[in-house]
Coordinates of C-alpha atoms in Angstrom, one line a residue:
M70 CA 0.0 -0.3 31.7
R71 CA -1.8 0.5 28.5
K72 CA -0.5 2.7 25.8
S73 CA -3.3 5.1 25.1
I74 CA -3.9 7.0 21.9
L75 CA -6.2 9.9 22.8
A76 CA -7.4 13.1 21.2
T77 CA -6.7 16.4 22.8
G78 CA -9.6 18.8 22.9
A79 CA -8.1 20.8 20.0
L80 CA -7.7 17.7 17.9
L81 CA -11.3 16.6 18.6
V82 CA -12.5 20.0 17.5
A83 CA -10.3 19.9 14.4
A84 CA -11.4 16.5 13.4
G85 CA -15.1 17.0 14.3
L86 CA -15.6 20.4 12.7
A87 CA -13.1 20.3 9.9
F88 CA -15.6 20.5 7.1
T89 CA -17.6 23.4 8.5
G90 CA -15.3 26.3 7.7
C91 CA -16.7 26.9 4.3
S92 CA -19.7 24.9 3.2
A93 CA -20.9 24.5 -0.4
G94 CA -23.2 27.3 -1.3
S95 CA -22.2 29.4 1.7
G96 CA -20.7 32.8 1.7
G97 CA -16.9 33.4 2.0
G98 CA -15.9 30.5 -0.2
G99 CA -18.7 31.0 -2.7
D100 CA -20.9 28.4 -4.3
T101 CA -18.8 25.2 -4.7
S102 CA -21.6 23.1 -6.2
A103 CA -20.1 23.5 -9.6
K104 CA -16.5 23.0 -8.6
V105 CA -15.7 19.3 -9.3
L106 CA -12.6 17.8 -7.9
T107 CA -11.5 15.0 -10.4
V108 CA -9.3 12.3 -9.0
G109 CA -7.5 10.2 -11.6
M110 CA -5.9 6.8 -11.5
P111 CA -4.1 4.9 -14.3
N112 CA -5.7 1.5 -13.5
G113 CA -8.0 1.1 -16.6
P114 CA -11.8 0.6 -16.9
Q115 CA -13.3 -0.9 -13.8
Q116 CA -15.9 -3.6 -13.0
P117 CA -19.0 -2.4 -11.0
N118 CA -17.7 -3.6 -7.6
H119 CA -17.8 -1.1 -4.8
N120 CA -16.9 -3.5 -2.0
P121 CA -14.4 -1.6 0.2
L122 CA -13.1 -4.8 1.8
A123 CA -12.4 -6.8 -1.4
T124 CA -8.9 -6.5 -2.9
G125 CA -9.2 -5.5 -6.6
S126 CA -12.6 -3.8 -6.3
A127 CA -13.2 -0.6 -8.3
S128 CA -13.7 1.4 -5.1
L129 CA -10.3 0.4 -3.8
S130 CA -8.5 0.6 -7.2
L131 CA -9.7 4.1 -7.9
G132 CA -9.9 5.2 -4.3
Y133 CA -13.5 6.3 -3.9
A134 CA -14.0 3.8 -1.1
Y135 CA -12.0 6.1 1.2
A136 CA -14.4 9.0 0.7
V137 CA -17.4 6.9 1.6
Y138 CA -16.1 4.6 4.3
E139 CA -13.8 5.7 7.1
S140 CA -11.1 4.3 9.4
L141 CA -10.8 4.2 13.1
M142 CA -7.9 6.6 13.2
Q143 CA -5.9 8.8 10.8
V144 CA -2.2 7.8 10.5
N145 CA 0.4 10.1 9.0
E146 CA 2.4 7.6 6.8
I147 CA 4.8 10.4 5.9
D148 CA 5.9 10.5 9.6
P149 CA 4.9 7.2 11.2
T150 CA 6.2 8.4 14.6
Q151 CA 3.4 10.9 14.9
D152 CA 0.5 9.9 17.2
P153 CA -2.6 8.9 15.2
L154 CA -5.5 11.3 15.0
P155 CA -8.8 9.9 16.3
W156 CA -11.5 9.5 13.7
L157 CA -14.3 6.9 14.0
A158 CA -12.6 5.8 17.2
E159 CA -12.2 8.4 19.9
S160 CA -9.3 6.4 21.4
V161 CA -7.5 3.1 21.1
E162 CA -5.7 1.7 24.2
W163 CA -3.1 -1.1 23.9
N164 CA -1.8 -3.4 26.7
A165 CA 1.9 -3.6 27.3
D166 CA 2.6 -6.5 24.9
S167 CA 0.2 -5.2 22.2
T168 CA -2.0 -8.3 22.3
Q169 CA -5.2 -6.4 23.2
A170 CA -6.7 -3.2 21.9
V171 CA -9.6 -1.4 23.5
I172 CA -11.4 0.8 20.9
T173 CA -13.8 3.6 22.1
A174 CA -16.3 4.5 19.3
R175 CA -17.0 8.1 18.5
D176 CA -20.5 9.4 19.5
G177 CA -22.8 11.3 17.2
V178 CA -21.9 9.5 14.0
K179 CA -24.5 8.2 11.6
W180 CA -24.4 6.1 8.5
S181 CA -25.5 7.9 5.3
D182 CA -28.9 6.1 5.5
G183 CA -29.6 7.7 8.9
E184 CA -28.8 4.7 11.1
D185 CA -26.6 5.3 14.1
F186 CA -23.0 4.2 14.0
T187 CA -22.1 2.2 17.1
A188 CA -19.3 0.1 18.6
E189 CA -21.2 -3.0 17.3
D190 CA -20.3 -1.8 13.8
I191 CA -16.6 -1.7 14.6
A192 CA -16.8 -5.2 16.2
F193 CA -18.7 -6.5 13.2
S194 CA -16.3 -5.1 10.7
I195 CA -13.3 -6.7 12.5
Q196 CA -15.2 -10.0 12.9
L197 CA -15.9 -10.0 9.1
R198 CA -12.2 -10.0 8.5
K199 CA -11.6 -12.7 11.1
D200 CA -14.3 -15.0 9.6
N201 CA -13.2 -14.4 6.0
P202 CA -9.5 -15.0 5.3
E203 CA -9.9 -13.5 1.8
L204 CA -10.6 -10.1 3.5
N205 CA -8.0 -10.5 6.3
I206 CA -4.9 -9.2 4.7
D207 CA -3.5 -7.4 7.7
F208 CA -4.0 -9.9 10.5
P209 CA -4.2 -13.4 9.0
D210 CA -5.0 -16.0 11.7
Q211 CA -4.2 -13.4 14.4
Y212 CA -7.5 -12.3 15.7
G213 CA -8.7 -13.6 19.1
D214 CA -11.9 -12.7 20.9
I215 CA -13.8 -9.6 19.7
T216 CA -16.2 -8.3 22.3
V217 CA -18.4 -5.2 22.9
D218 CA -19.2 -3.4 26.2
G219 CA -21.2 -0.3 25.7
N220 CA -19.3 2.0 23.4
Q221 CA -16.0 0.0 23.6
V222 CA -14.7 -2.8 21.6
T223 CA -12.0 -5.1 22.9
V224 CA -10.0 -6.9 20.3
D225 CA -7.6 -9.7 21.4
F226 CA -4.8 -10.9 19.2
T227 CA -3.1 -14.3 19.3
T228 CA 0.3 -12.6 18.9
G229 CA 1.8 -9.2 19.8
Q230 CA 0.9 -6.4 17.3
Y231 CA 3.5 -3.8 18.0
V232 CA 4.4 -3.4 14.3
N233 CA 0.7 -3.6 13.2
Q234 CA -1.0 -1.1 15.4
V235 CA -1.4 1.3 12.4
K236 CA -3.1 -1.5 10.4
L237 CA -5.8 -1.6 13.0
Y238 CA -6.2 2.1 12.9
K239 CA -6.6 2.1 9.1
L240 CA -9.3 -0.6 8.9
L241 CA -12.4 0.6 7.0
I242 CA -15.7 0.2 9.0
V243 CA -18.9 -1.0 7.4
P244 CA -22.5 -1.1 8.7
E245 CA -23.6 -4.3 10.4
H246 CA -27.3 -3.6 9.6
L247 CA -26.6 -3.9 5.8
W248 CA -23.7 -6.3 5.7
A249 CA -24.9 -8.9 8.2
D250 CA -26.9 -10.8 5.6
Q251 CA -24.4 -10.5 2.7
D252 CA -21.5 -12.5 1.4
P253 CA -18.8 -9.9 2.3
V254 CA -16.3 -11.4 -0.1
N255 CA -18.5 -11.3 -3.2
W256 CA -21.0 -8.6 -2.5
T257 CA -20.6 -5.6 -4.8
D258 CA -22.1 -3.1 -2.3
D259 CA -24.1 -1.2 -4.9
E260 CA -25.5 1.5 -2.6
M261 CA -22.3 2.2 -0.5
I262 CA -23.8 3.3 2.8
G263 CA -20.9 4.7 4.8
T264 CA -20.0 7.2 7.5
G265 CA -17.8 9.3 5.2
P266 CA -18.1 12.7 3.7
Y267 CA -19.4 11.5 0.3
T268 CA -22.0 9.2 -1.1
L269 CA -22.1 7.4 -4.4
K270 CA -24.1 9.1 -7.2
S271 CA -23.2 7.2 -10.4
F272 CA -20.8 4.6 -11.8
T273 CA -19.5 3.7 -15.2
P274 CA -16.3 1.6 -15.9
Q275 CA -14.5 4.9 -16.8
A276 CA -15.9 7.4 -14.2
V277 CA -17.5 7.4 -10.8
T278 CA -19.2 10.4 -9.2
L279 CA -19.7 11.1 -5.5
V280 CA -21.7 13.9 -3.9
P281 CA -21.5 15.4 -0.4
N282 CA -23.0 13.6 2.5
V283 CA -24.9 16.6 3.9
D284 CA -25.4 14.9 7.3
Y285 CA -21.7 14.0 7.7
W286 CA -20.6 14.0 11.3
G287 CA -17.6 16.3 10.4
G288 CA -19.8 19.0 8.8
K289 CA -20.9 19.5 5.2
P290 CA -18.0 18.9 2.8
T291 CA -16.7 22.0 0.9
V292 CA -15.8 20.1 -2.3
G293 CA -19.0 20.3 -4.3
Q294 CA -18.5 17.0 -6.2
L295 CA -15.9 14.3 -6.5
R296 CA -15.3 12.5 -9.7
Y297 CA -13.0 9.5 -10.1
D298 CA -11.7 8.9 -13.6
A299 CA -10.1 5.7 -14.8
F300 CA -7.2 6.2 -17.3
N301 CA -5.7 3.4 -19.2
D302 CA -2.1 4.1 -18.3
N303 CA 0.4 6.6 -16.8
A304 CA 0.5 8.6 -20.0
G305 CA -3.3 9.0 -20.1
L306 CA -3.4 10.3 -16.5
T307 CA -0.3 12.5 -17.0
T308 CA -2.1 14.2 -19.9
A309 CA -5.2 14.7 -17.8
L310 CA -3.2 16.2 -15.0
T311 CA -1.3 18.6 -17.2
T312 CA -4.4 19.8 -19.0
G313 CA -6.4 20.2 -15.8
D314 CA -8.9 17.5 -16.6
A315 CA -7.8 15.7 -13.5
Q316 CA -6.8 17.7 -10.4
W317 CA -5.6 15.0 -8.0
G318 CA -4.0 11.6 -8.5
W319 CA -0.8 9.7 -8.3
T320 CA 1.2 8.3 -11.2
F321 CA 4.8 8.2 -12.4
I322 CA 5.6 11.3 -14.5
P323 CA 9.0 11.3 -16.1
D324 CA 10.7 14.7 -15.8
Y325 CA 7.7 15.9 -13.8
E326 CA 9.0 19.4 -13.4
S327 CA 9.0 20.2 -17.1
T328 CA 6.2 17.8 -18.1
F329 CA 3.8 18.7 -15.3
I330 CA 4.8 21.6 -13.0
A331 CA 5.9 23.9 -15.7
K332 CA 2.4 23.8 -17.3
N333 CA 1.0 25.8 -14.4
P334 CA 3.7 26.6 -11.8
E335 CA 1.3 28.6 -9.7
H336 CA -1.2 25.8 -9.2
Y337 CA 0.4 22.4 -10.1
A338 CA 2.4 20.5 -7.5
Q339 CA 4.0 17.1 -6.9
V340 CA 4.7 16.0 -3.3
A341 CA 6.5 13.0 -1.9
G342 CA 7.1 11.6 1.5
G343 CA 9.4 9.0 3.1
G344 CA 8.8 5.8 5.1
F345 CA 9.7 2.2 4.6
G346 CA 7.8 1.3 1.5
V347 CA 9.8 -0.1 -1.4
D348 CA 9.3 -1.7 -4.8
V349 CA 10.6 -5.3 -5.0
L350 CA 11.0 -7.6 -7.9
Y351 CA 9.1 -10.6 -6.5
L352 CA 10.8 -13.8 -7.7
N353 CA 8.8 -17.0 -7.9
N354 CA 10.8 -19.1 -5.5
E355 CA 9.0 -22.3 -6.5
T356 CA 9.6 -22.3 -10.2
K357 CA 12.6 -22.1 -12.5
P358 CA 14.9 -20.3 -12.6
F359 CA 14.2 -18.7 -9.2
D360 CA 13.9 -21.9 -7.3
N361 CA 17.7 -21.9 -7.2
V362 CA 19.2 -19.5 -4.7
A363 CA 22.4 -19.2 -6.8
F364 CA 20.5 -17.7 -9.7
R365 CA 18.6 -15.4 -7.5
T366 CA 21.9 -14.3 -5.9
A367 CA 23.6 -13.8 -9.3
L368 CA 20.7 -11.7 -10.7
N369 CA 20.7 -9.5 -7.6
M370 CA 24.4 -8.9 -8.3
V371 CA 23.9 -7.6 -11.8
V372 CA 20.8 -5.3 -11.3
D373 CA 22.0 -1.7 -11.8
R374 CA 19.8 0.1 -9.3
G375 CA 21.4 3.4 -10.0
D376 CA 20.6 3.2 -13.7
I377 CA 17.0 2.1 -12.8
S378 CA 16.5 5.0 -10.4
Q379 CA 17.8 7.6 -12.8
T380 CA 16.6 6.2 -16.1
A381 CA 13.3 4.5 -15.3
G382 CA 12.6 6.5 -12.2
Y383 CA 13.9 9.9 -13.2
G384 CA 15.2 10.3 -9.7
V385 CA 11.7 10.3 -8.2
W386 CA 12.2 6.9 -6.7
P387 CA 15.4 6.9 -4.6
E388 CA 18.0 4.1 -5.2
I389 CA 18.4 1.4 -2.7
T390 CA 22.1 1.0 -1.8
S391 CA 22.2 -1.1 1.4
V392 CA 22.6 -4.9 0.9
T393 CA 19.8 -5.3 3.4
G394 CA 17.3 -3.6 1.0
L395 CA 16.4 -1.0 3.7
P396 CA 15.6 2.4 2.3
Q397 CA 17.7 5.2 3.7
P398 CA 17.7 7.3 5.8
S399 CA 14.5 5.7 7.2
G400 CA 16.2 2.4 7.6
D401 CA 19.7 3.5 8.9
A402 CA 19.0 2.8 12.5
F403 CA 17.8 -0.7 11.7
I404 CA 20.7 -2.0 9.7
S405 CA 22.4 -4.9 11.4
D406 CA 26.0 -4.4 12.6
A407 CA 27.0 -7.2 10.3
Y408 CA 25.9 -5.2 7.2
Q409 CA 26.8 -1.6 8.3
G410 CA 28.5 0.1 5.3
Q411 CA 27.9 -2.8 2.9
E412 CA 26.4 -1.5 -0.3
L413 CA 25.1 -3.1 -3.5
E414 CA 27.2 -2.8 -6.6
V415 CA 27.1 -4.4 -10.1
D416 CA 29.5 -7.3 -10.2
V417 CA 29.1 -9.4 -13.4
D418 CA 32.3 -11.4 -12.9
G419 CA 31.3 -12.2 -9.3
A420 CA 27.8 -13.2 -10.4
K421 CA 29.2 -15.6 -13.0
K422 CA 31.4 -17.2 -10.4
V423 CA 28.4 -17.7 -8.1
L424 CA 26.7 -19.5 -10.9
T425 CA 29.6 -21.7 -12.1
D426 CA 30.3 -22.7 -8.4
A427 CA 26.7 -23.9 -8.2
G428 CA 26.9 -26.1 -11.3
Y429 CA 25.8 -23.7 -14.0
T430 CA 27.7 -23.8 -17.3
Y431 CA 28.0 -21.8 -20.5
Q432 CA 27.4 -22.6 -24.1
G433 CA 29.1 -19.7 -25.7
E434 CA 27.4 -16.7 -24.0
K435 CA 24.3 -18.7 -23.1
L436 CA 23.8 -19.7 -19.4
I437 CA 22.9 -23.3 -18.9
D438 CA 21.4 -24.5 -15.6
P439 CA 22.4 -27.6 -13.7
D440 CA 19.7 -29.6 -15.5
G441 CA 21.2 -28.8 -18.9
E442 CA 18.5 -26.2 -19.9
P443 CA 19.1 -22.6 -21.0
V444 CA 18.1 -20.1 -18.4
T445 CA 15.1 -18.0 -19.5
F446 CA 12.4 -16.1 -17.7
T447 CA 9.6 -13.5 -18.2
L448 CA 9.4 -10.2 -16.4
T449 CA 5.7 -9.2 -16.0
N450 CA 3.9 -6.0 -15.2
P451 CA 0.8 -4.0 -16.3
S452 CA 1.0 -2.3 -19.6
G453 CA 1.2 1.5 -19.2
W454 CA 3.2 1.4 -16.0
T455 CA 6.1 3.0 -17.7
D456 CA 8.5 3.2 -14.7
Y457 CA 8.0 -0.4 -13.9
L458 CA 8.3 -1.6 -17.5
D459 CA 11.4 0.6 -18.0
A460 CA 12.9 -0.9 -14.8
L461 CA 12.2 -4.4 -16.1
G462 CA 14.0 -3.6 -19.3
I463 CA 17.2 -2.7 -17.3
I464 CA 16.8 -5.8 -15.2
A465 CA 16.6 -7.8 -18.4
E466 CA 19.9 -6.2 -19.5
G467 CA 21.5 -7.3 -16.3
A468 CA 20.2 -10.9 -16.8
A469 CA 21.7 -10.8 -20.3
S470 CA 25.1 -9.9 -18.9
I471 CA 25.3 -13.3 -17.2
G472 CA 23.9 -15.2 -20.2
A473 CA 20.2 -15.5 -19.1
E474 CA 17.4 -14.5 -21.5
A475 CA 14.7 -12.3 -19.9
T476 CA 11.6 -11.1 -21.8
V477 CA 9.5 -8.1 -20.6
E478 CA 5.8 -8.9 -21.0
P479 CA 3.3 -6.1 -20.4
I480 CA -0.2 -7.5 -19.5
V481 CA -3.6 -6.1 -18.7
Q482 CA -3.8 -4.5 -15.3
D483 CA -6.9 -6.3 -14.2
T484 CA -5.3 -9.6 -15.0
W485 CA -2.2 -8.7 -13.1
F486 CA -4.1 -7.5 -10.0
N487 CA -6.6 -10.4 -9.8
D488 CA -4.8 -13.4 -11.3
T489 CA -1.0 -13.0 -12.0
I490 CA 0.1 -11.6 -8.6
P491 CA -2.2 -13.4 -6.1
F492 CA -2.0 -16.8 -7.6
G493 CA 1.7 -16.7 -8.4
N494 CA 1.2 -16.9 -12.1
F495 CA 4.5 -15.2 -12.9
Q496 CA 8.3 -15.8 -12.8
A497 CA 9.3 -12.2 -11.8
S498 CA 7.2 -9.1 -11.3
L499 CA 7.6 -5.7 -9.6
H500 CA 5.3 -4.9 -6.8
W501 CA 5.3 -2.5 -3.8
T502 CA 5.4 -3.3 -0.1
D503 CA 3.6 -1.7 2.8
G504 CA 5.3 1.1 4.7
G505 CA 4.7 1.1 8.4
S506 CA 6.7 2.6 11.2
T507 CA 9.4 -0.1 11.2
P508 CA 11.0 -2.4 8.6
W509 CA 8.8 -5.3 9.7
N510 CA 6.2 -4.7 7.0
M511 CA 8.7 -4.6 4.2
Y512 CA 10.4 -7.8 5.2
S513 CA 7.2 -9.5 6.1
N514 CA 5.6 -8.7 2.8
I515 CA 8.5 -10.4 1.0
M516 CA 9.5 -13.2 3.3
D517 CA 6.9 -14.1 5.9
G518 CA 5.9 -17.8 6.1
A519 CA 2.7 -16.7 7.9
S520 CA 1.6 -15.3 4.5
Y521 CA 2.6 -18.4 2.5
V522 CA 0.1 -20.2 0.4
P523 CA 0.8 -22.8 -2.4
L524 CA 0.9 -21.7 -6.0
G525 CA -2.6 -21.4 -7.3
E526 CA -4.1 -20.2 -4.0
T527 CA -4.7 -16.5 -3.2
A528 CA -1.7 -14.9 -1.6
N529 CA -2.1 -11.5 0.2
W530 CA 1.7 -11.1 0.6
N531 CA 4.8 -13.2 0.1
F532 CA 3.9 -13.4 -3.6
G533 CA 7.2 -15.2 -4.3
R534 CA 6.3 -18.1 -2.0
Y535 CA 9.5 -17.9 0.1
R536 CA 9.6 -20.3 3.1
N537 CA 12.1 -20.3 6.0
D538 CA 10.9 -21.3 9.5
E539 CA 13.7 -19.3 11.1
V540 CA 12.6 -16.1 9.3
T541 CA 8.9 -16.7 10.1
Q542 CA 9.8 -17.1 13.8
A543 CA 12.0 -14.1 13.8
L544 CA 9.3 -11.9 12.2
A545 CA 6.8 -13.2 14.8
T546 CA 9.3 -12.4 17.6
Y547 CA 9.9 -8.9 16.3
K548 CA 6.2 -8.3 16.2
A549 CA 5.6 -9.5 19.8
A550 CA 8.8 -8.1 21.4
T551 CA 8.6 -5.5 24.2
S552 CA 12.1 -4.1 23.9
D553 CA 14.2 -2.6 21.2
E554 CA 17.0 -5.0 21.9
E555 CA 14.8 -8.1 21.4
R556 CA 13.4 -6.6 18.2
Q557 CA 16.9 -5.8 16.7
A558 CA 18.1 -9.4 17.5
A559 CA 15.1 -10.8 15.6
L560 CA 15.7 -8.3 12.8
D561 CA 19.4 -9.4 12.5
V562 CA 18.1 -12.9 11.6
V563 CA 15.7 -11.6 9.0
E564 CA 18.4 -9.4 7.4
Q565 CA 20.9 -12.2 7.2
R566 CA 18.4 -14.5 5.5
F567 CA 17.3 -11.7 3.1
V568 CA 21.0 -11.1 2.1
E569 CA 21.9 -14.7 1.8
D570 CA 18.7 -16.2 0.4
V571 CA 17.6 -13.3 -1.9
P572 CA 13.9 -14.2 -1.7
G573 CA 13.2 -11.0 -3.8
I574 CA 15.2 -8.1 -5.2
I575 CA 14.4 -4.7 -3.7
I576 CA 14.9 -2.1 -6.4
W577 CA 14.1 1.4 -5.1
S578 CA 12.3 3.1 -2.2
R579 CA 8.7 4.1 -2.8
P580 CA 7.8 7.4 -1.1
A581 CA 4.2 8.3 -1.3
V582 CA 3.9 10.6 -4.3
A583 CA 0.9 12.5 -5.5
Q584 CA 0.1 15.3 -8.0
Y585 CA -2.6 17.9 -7.6
S586 CA -3.9 21.2 -8.8
T587 CA -5.0 24.1 -6.7
V588 CA -7.0 25.8 -9.4
N589 CA -10.3 24.8 -7.7
Y590 CA -9.3 23.7 -4.2
T591 CA -6.4 24.3 -1.8
G592 CA -5.3 22.6 1.4
F593 CA -3.5 19.5 0.0
P594 CA -0.4 18.2 1.9
T595 CA 2.7 20.1 0.9
A596 CA 6.5 19.7 1.5
E597 CA 6.2 22.3 4.2
D598 CA 3.1 20.8 5.8
P599 CA 3.2 17.0 5.2
Y600 CA 0.3 16.3 7.4
A601 CA -0.7 13.1 5.5
N602 CA 0.2 10.7 2.8
P603 CA -0.8 12.9 -0.2
Q604 CA -2.4 10.2 -2.2
P605 CA -6.2 9.9 -2.6
T606 CA -6.2 6.1 -2.4
G607 CA -6.1 5.5 1.4
P608 CA -8.0 6.3 4.6
Q609 CA -6.2 9.7 4.7
A610 CA -8.5 10.9 1.8
A611 CA -11.2 11.8 4.4
L612 CA -8.7 13.9 6.4
I613 CA -7.4 15.6 3.2
L614 CA -10.9 16.3 2.0
S615 CA -11.6 17.9 5.4
K616 CA -8.8 20.4 4.8
L617 CA -9.7 21.4 1.3
K618 CA -11.2 24.8 0.7
P619 CA -12.3 26.5 -2.5
T620 CA -9.5 28.5 -4.1
E621 CA -10.3 32.3 -3.9

C-alpha cells in the first residue's frame, strides 16, 4: 500500500488562489505598487550568482531563490507531523518501505518566460542532482531510476527514505528547456526563469530587487515589490529591522523585546518554532586536538550550556540538557532507555581525570597531550555572528578550565561558507543541523559516514569527518525501517556512540526564528497561527508571500 499525500479541494483552492484576494493596484487593499517589502540577511555583500541549486550562491544566502523557484510541496517545519500542502506537485505517493515516490505534477503552471511547466521539469531537476554530487546534498548516492509517464514522475531510491520524505518535497524545480545545456554547478543563472510569484529585476552585491510575476499560477502577488538587502552582520540587520528599513528577516537580537519589539509594539514581532534543529560545535575529528576522543569528551564535560544559552543566546536558543544532545520536548520520546534522565553538567574535575587517564599531563596549569605538546586550538565562525562568537568565548573559558588554550577567530562569512566549513579547514566551528520530523537528520548531519569525504574535499554534512561503520549502518537502518521498534533499536546505537565518542558538541536547540514588521503587510506566521517556518530563506517563502496582504 502506498502512503498518499493529497490535497483536499479546500487546500487546492487555498494554494491555487491564495494570491488573488487583493492584487496590486486593485481596490480594497489599495495600490501596493509602492509598498516594498524589504527582506534582510546578515550575510554580507554577495557575488552575482543566482543559481538556486548551488550551495553558497547569493540567491540561497539571501533567500530570493525561494520567491522565484518553488518546491514540490509545502512543509510546516514548525510542526513536522502536519501533512504537506501540495504546491508544484498535486500529490506524492510513497510505497510501503519509502523506496519509491510517484509525483503528480500540477496542471496549469507556466515558467515566467511563458513555457509550460511539466513533469519532465520535475524529473530533470531531480536527475540534475543525481548526476552532480555537488548539488545532491539531500540524497547522496541514493537516487535510483527517475522516469516519466504523462504527468507523473516515478523516483526510485536505493534505500528507504522514511526520514527524508520532506527533503524531496522541498526540492526546488528548475526549467529543463533552459538548464539542459548549462553546467548546473557553475552556471550563475542570470535571468532566473522560475514558476514562483516573483521575477528578478536587478542585482547588486548589497541589494536584490524582485517584481511580481503577473502570470503566476497562484494569482498576481499582493506584495508590490520585494527587496533583499545584504547586511554585514547581526548588528547591521538589527538596526535595519528596528528602524523599519527592513521588514522581514532573521537574525540573533540580544534582548529582542526591548531592543526590537519595544520600538513599535503594534507592528514589530519575533516568532519562533520548535523542531529538531540544533547548533553543534563541529570538531575536526582528523586533526589535533580533536582526533583524540578523550579530549573531545573532556571538553564536552566543561562546556557550560546554561551560561551559553542565557549569556550568548539571551534565552532565545533553549539549552540542551540531555546527554544525547536531543532538544526537548521534541526529542523526549526518542531518548534511549539507557540515557533517560541523564543530563549534562559541568564537571571540571571529572574532565581532568578523563584526560590524565588517557595519558595527558600537566605542566603547571597547562595541559600537555600524550605527544608532549601543549593543547591549543582555534574556534572559528563568521565575524558579526554575535551569538555564535559569544558562545565560542564561553567554550574557550571551559577549555581553559582544563588547561587547554582556545582562541576565538572571527572570519569573513563568504570564506566560512565556501572554504572553511566544506573543506574542513577548521579545528572547531559552530554550525546548525537540519530539522526534520525525527532526530535522524540531526545525528546524520553530525555522524553519518555516508556523508564522509576526506579533508580538502567538499563535505555537505559531517563536517567534522567522524567515521564509524556501526553508526553509518544504524542510520541507514533507521532510514529504511518500517516499524517504530526497528527505528528505536537503530537510534539506540547512534545515541550510544554519540555519547561515548563525542563526534561533536551540541550546544543549544535552534528553533526557526524570524522578525517582521506589519507596517506594510500582514499575514506572517504568528505564535497563534504557526502555519510555516517564519523565515524568508526557505521554500515556505512562497506560501508566506501568498498569505500577505497590505496593511489597512
